[in-house]
Short mmCIF file of C-alpha atoms in Angstrom, two decimals:
data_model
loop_
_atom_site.label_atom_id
_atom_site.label_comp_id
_atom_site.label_asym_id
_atom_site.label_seq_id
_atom_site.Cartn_x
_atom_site.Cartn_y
_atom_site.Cartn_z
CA UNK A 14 11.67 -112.57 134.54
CA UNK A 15 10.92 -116.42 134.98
CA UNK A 16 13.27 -117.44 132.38
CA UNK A 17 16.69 -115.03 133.45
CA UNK A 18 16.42 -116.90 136.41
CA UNK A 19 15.54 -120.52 134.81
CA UNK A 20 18.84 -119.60 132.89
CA UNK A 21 20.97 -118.95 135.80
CA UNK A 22 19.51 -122.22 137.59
CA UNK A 23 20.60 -124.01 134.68
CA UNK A 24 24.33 -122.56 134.64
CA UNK A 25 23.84 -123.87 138.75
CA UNK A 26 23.23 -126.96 137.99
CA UNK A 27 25.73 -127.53 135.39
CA UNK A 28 28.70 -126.41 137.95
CA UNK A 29 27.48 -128.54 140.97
CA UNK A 30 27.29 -125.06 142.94
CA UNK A 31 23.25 -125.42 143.09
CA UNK A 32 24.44 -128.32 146.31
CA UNK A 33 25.11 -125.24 148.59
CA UNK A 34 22.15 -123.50 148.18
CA UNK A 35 18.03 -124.90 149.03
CA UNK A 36 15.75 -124.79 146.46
CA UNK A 37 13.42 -122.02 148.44
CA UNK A 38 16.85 -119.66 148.09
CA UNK A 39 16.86 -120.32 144.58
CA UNK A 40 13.28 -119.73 143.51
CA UNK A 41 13.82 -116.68 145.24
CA UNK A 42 16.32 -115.22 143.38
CA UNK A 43 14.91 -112.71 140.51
CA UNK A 44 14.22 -109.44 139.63
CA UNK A 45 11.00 -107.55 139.92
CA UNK A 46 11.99 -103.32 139.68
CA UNK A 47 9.07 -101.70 141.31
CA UNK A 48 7.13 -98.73 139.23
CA UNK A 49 9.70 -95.47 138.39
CA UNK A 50 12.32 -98.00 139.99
CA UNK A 51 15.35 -95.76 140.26
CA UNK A 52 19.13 -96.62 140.90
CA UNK A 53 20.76 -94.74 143.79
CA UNK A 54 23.10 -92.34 142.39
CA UNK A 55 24.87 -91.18 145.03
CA UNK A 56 26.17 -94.13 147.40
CA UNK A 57 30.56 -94.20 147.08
CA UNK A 58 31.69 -96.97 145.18
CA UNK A 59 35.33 -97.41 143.79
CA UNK A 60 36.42 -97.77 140.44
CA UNK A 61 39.54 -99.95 139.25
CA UNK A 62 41.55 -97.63 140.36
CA UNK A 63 40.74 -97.80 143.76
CA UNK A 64 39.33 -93.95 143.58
CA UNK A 65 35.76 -93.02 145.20
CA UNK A 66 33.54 -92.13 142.28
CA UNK A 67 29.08 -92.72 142.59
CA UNK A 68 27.31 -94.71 139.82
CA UNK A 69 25.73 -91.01 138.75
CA UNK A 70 29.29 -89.75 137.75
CA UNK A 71 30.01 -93.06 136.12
CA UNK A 72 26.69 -92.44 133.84
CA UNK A 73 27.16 -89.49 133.27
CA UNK A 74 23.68 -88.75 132.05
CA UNK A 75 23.76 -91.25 129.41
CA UNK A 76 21.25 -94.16 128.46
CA UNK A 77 22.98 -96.97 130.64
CA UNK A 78 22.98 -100.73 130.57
CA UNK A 79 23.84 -102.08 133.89
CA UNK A 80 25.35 -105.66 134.63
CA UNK A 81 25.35 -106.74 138.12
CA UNK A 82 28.59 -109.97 138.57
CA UNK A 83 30.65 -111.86 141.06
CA UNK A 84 33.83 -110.61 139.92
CA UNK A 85 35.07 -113.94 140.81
CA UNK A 86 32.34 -115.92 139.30
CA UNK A 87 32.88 -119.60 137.42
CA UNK A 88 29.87 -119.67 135.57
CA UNK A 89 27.96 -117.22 134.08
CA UNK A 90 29.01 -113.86 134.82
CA UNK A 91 31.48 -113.87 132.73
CA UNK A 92 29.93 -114.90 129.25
CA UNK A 93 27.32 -112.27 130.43
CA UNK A 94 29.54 -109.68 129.77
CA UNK A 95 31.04 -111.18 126.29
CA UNK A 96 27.73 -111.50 125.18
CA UNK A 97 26.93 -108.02 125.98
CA UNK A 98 29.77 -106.63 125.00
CA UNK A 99 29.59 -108.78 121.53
CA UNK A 100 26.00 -107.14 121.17
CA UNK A 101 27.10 -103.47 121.49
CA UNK A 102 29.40 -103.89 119.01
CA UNK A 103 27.15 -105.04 116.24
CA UNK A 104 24.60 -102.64 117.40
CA UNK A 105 25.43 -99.66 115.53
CA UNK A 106 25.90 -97.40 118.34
CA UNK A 107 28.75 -95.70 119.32
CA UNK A 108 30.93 -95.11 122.53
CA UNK A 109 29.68 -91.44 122.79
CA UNK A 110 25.88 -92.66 122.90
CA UNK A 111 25.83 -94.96 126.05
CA UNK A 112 27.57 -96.24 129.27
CA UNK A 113 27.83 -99.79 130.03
CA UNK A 114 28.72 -100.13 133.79
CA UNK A 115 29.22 -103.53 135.55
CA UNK A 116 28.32 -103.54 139.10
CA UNK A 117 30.22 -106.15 141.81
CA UNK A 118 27.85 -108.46 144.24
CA UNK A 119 30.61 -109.50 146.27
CA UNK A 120 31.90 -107.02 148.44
CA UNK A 121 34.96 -109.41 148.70
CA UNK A 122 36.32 -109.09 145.31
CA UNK A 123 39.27 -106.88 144.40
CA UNK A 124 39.98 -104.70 141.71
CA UNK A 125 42.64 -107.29 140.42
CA UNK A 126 39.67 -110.02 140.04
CA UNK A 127 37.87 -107.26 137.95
CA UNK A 128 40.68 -106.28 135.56
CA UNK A 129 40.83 -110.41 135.57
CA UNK A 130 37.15 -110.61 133.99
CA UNK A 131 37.42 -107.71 131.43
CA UNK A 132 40.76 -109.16 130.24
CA UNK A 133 39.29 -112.41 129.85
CA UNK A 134 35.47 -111.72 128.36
CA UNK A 135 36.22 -108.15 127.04
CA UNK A 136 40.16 -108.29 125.51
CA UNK A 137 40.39 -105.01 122.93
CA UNK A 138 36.56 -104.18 122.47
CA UNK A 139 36.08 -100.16 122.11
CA UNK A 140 33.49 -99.87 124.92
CA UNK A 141 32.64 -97.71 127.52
CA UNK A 142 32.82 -99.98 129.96
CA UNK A 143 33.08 -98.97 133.85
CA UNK A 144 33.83 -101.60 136.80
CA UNK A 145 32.98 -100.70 140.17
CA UNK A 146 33.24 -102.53 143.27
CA UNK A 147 31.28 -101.23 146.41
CA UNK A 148 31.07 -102.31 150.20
CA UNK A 149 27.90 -104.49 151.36
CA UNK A 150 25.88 -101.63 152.44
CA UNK A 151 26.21 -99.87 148.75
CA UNK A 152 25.66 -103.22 146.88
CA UNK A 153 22.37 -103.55 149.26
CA UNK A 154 21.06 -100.17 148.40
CA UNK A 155 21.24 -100.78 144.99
CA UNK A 156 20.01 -103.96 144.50
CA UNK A 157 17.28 -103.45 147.15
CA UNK A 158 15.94 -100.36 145.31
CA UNK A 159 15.57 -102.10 141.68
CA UNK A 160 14.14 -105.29 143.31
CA UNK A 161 17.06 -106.84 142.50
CA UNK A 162 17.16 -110.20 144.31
CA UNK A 163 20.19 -113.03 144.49
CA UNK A 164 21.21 -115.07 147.10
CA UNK A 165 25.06 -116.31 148.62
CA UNK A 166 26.31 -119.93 148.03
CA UNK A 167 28.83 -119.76 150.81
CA UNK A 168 29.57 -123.30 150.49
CA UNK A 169 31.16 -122.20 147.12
CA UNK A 170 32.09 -118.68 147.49
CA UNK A 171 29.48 -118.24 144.56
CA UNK A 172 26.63 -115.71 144.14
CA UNK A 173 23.18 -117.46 142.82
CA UNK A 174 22.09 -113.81 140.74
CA UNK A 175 19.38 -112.79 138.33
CA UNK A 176 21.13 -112.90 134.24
CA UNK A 177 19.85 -109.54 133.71
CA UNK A 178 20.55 -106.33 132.06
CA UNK A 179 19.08 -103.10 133.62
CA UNK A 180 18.47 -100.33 130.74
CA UNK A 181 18.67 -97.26 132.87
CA UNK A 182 17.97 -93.51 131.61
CA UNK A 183 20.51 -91.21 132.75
CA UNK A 184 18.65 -89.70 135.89
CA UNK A 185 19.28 -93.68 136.82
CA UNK A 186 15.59 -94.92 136.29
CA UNK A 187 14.85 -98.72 135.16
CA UNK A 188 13.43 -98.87 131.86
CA UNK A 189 13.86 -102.08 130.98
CA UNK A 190 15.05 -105.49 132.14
CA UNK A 191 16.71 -107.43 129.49
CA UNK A 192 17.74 -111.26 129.36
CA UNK A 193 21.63 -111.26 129.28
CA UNK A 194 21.30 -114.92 127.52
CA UNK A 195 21.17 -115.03 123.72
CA UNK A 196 20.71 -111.08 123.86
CA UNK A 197 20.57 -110.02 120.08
CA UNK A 198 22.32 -106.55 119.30
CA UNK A 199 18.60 -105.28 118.34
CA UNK A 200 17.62 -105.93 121.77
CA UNK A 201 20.21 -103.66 123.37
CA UNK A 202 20.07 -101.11 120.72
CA UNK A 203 15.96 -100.70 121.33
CA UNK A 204 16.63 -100.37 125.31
CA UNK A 205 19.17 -98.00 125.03
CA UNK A 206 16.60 -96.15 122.72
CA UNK A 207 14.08 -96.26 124.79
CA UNK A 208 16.62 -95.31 128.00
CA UNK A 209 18.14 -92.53 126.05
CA UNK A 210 14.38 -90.82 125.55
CA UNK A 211 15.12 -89.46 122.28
CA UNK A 212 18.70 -88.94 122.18
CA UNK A 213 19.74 -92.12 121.68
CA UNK A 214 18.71 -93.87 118.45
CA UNK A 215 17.94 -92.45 114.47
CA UNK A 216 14.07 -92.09 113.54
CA UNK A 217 14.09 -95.69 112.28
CA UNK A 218 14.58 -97.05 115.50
CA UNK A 219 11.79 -95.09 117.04
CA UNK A 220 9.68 -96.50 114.61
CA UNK A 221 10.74 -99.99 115.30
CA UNK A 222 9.91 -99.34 119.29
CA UNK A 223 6.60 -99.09 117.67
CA UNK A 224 6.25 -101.68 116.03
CA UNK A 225 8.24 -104.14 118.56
CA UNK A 226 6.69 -105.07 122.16
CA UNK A 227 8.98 -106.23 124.89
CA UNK A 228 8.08 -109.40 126.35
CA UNK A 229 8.94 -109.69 130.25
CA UNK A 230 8.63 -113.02 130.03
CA UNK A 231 11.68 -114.23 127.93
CA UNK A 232 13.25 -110.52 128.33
CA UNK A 233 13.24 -109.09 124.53
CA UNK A 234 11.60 -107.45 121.97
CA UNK A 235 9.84 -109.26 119.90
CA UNK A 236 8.13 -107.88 116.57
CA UNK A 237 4.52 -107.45 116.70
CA UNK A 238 2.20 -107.72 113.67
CA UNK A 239 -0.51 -104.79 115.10
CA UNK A 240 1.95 -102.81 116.23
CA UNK A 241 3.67 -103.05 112.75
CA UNK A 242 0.55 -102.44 110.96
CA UNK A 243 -0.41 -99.45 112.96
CA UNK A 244 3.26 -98.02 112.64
CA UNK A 245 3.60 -98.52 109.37
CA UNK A 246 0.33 -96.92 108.91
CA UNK A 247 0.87 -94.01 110.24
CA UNK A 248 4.31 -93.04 108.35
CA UNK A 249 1.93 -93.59 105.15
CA UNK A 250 -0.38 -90.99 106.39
CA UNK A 251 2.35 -88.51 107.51
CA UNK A 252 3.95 -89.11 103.96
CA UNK A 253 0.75 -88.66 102.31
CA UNK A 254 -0.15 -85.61 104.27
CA UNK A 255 2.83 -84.39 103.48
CA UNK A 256 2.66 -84.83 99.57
CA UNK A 257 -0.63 -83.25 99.75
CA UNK A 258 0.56 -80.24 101.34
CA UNK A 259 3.55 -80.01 99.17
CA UNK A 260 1.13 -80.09 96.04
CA UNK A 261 -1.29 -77.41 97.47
CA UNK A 262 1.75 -74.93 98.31
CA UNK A 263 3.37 -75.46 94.72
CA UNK A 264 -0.29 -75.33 93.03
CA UNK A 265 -0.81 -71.81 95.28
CA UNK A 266 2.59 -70.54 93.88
CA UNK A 267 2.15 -71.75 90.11
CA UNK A 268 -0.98 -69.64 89.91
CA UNK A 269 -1.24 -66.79 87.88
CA UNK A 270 -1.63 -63.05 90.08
#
């Protein structure tokens, strides 16, 4: 995920906020999920409305894209989420197909400076959009168990952090890690098909999963000629099996008894 973090670096540098932190903090900041990564489902976090709730009851079984954010950020946390939430809505996909839940990093932030972001980078959109803010032991867990890696500017009350997008199924495992930068709506619409294993997505966007590869390295899909070939391949044989067998029934039935 080389260039999420590059990205974030960048938005560093362009604030001042990278004086606070050494370089070795910085080049460690990314994300890595280790194989069948899972998010914790179960630690308490609180929603908006200051009620307990757990990131599994926020899901609620659904494909999930998950945003981690200083509430309180000045850089890029905040066009994170309009871009994502810009994305979604040109996606095709409805409320009733996905969640999108934004997870706090600063256990300092208040609902108030939540409600602040949405207002300001998500004003009107129809999403299903959940907020949570957790203590420092329940941000840990989560971010420890995805390999989830960012780093505390506390010269500037900032929060040096991965721009990434965790596509989660809804038993909470990591399916994909997508760049939050520049993310196209067919980006989010193929993760959440892949996260949703079936239920998520028409049989045209199965067929694009195979014919686009995801490529860690600039976090998107990116069309493949082989894998475009070989998909569009085999439709042609499935329609022409098809035909075949549909000509062999209605030459069985047209013959005389």
């Amino acid at each position: 995920m080389r260039i999420v973090v590059a990205a974030f670096m960048l938005a560093l540098g362009a604030t001042g906020a990278h004086a606070g932190l050494l370089q070795s903090a910085l080049t460690a900041v990314g994300v890595s999920p280790p194989p069948e990564a899972r998010l914790p489902l179960q630690p308490r976090w609180r929603d908006l409305d200051g009620r307990e709730t757990s990131l599994g009851a926020a899901m609620g079984g659904k494909p999930t894209l998950v945003l981690f954010a200083d509430y309180t950020c000045s850089s890029l946390c905040g066009p994170a989420l309009a871009f994502v939430g810009d994305a979604l809505e040109k996606s095709g996909l409805t409320a009733k197909d996905y969640r999108l839940i934004v997870l706090g990093l600063d256990p300092k932030d208040s609902a108030a400076d939540a409600r602040a972001m949405r207002e300001r980078e998500a004003p009107g959109k129809d999403l299903p959009l959940t907020m949570l803010i957790g203590d420092e032991q329940t941000i840990h867990a989560a971010t420890q168990a995805i390999g989830y890696r960012y780093t505390y500017d506390a010269e500037h009350d900032q929060y040096a952090h991965p721009a990434a997008i965790l596509a989660v199924s809804g038993d909470g495992r990591v399916v994909r890690v997508v760049s939050a930068l520049g993310i196209s709506p067919n980006d989010l619409r193929l993760a959440l098909t892949e996260a949703g294993r079936g239920l998520v997505g028409s049989f045209a966007d199965h067929v694009r999963l195979l014919c686009y590869g995801f490529d860690p390295s600039v976090g998107a899909y990116t069309l493949s000629i082989q894998r475009a070939l070989a998909a569009s391949g085999a439709v042609t044989v499935t329609v022409l099996a098809g035909g075949i067998a549909w000509l062999a029934f209605a030459a069985r039935r047209s013959r005389p008894r």
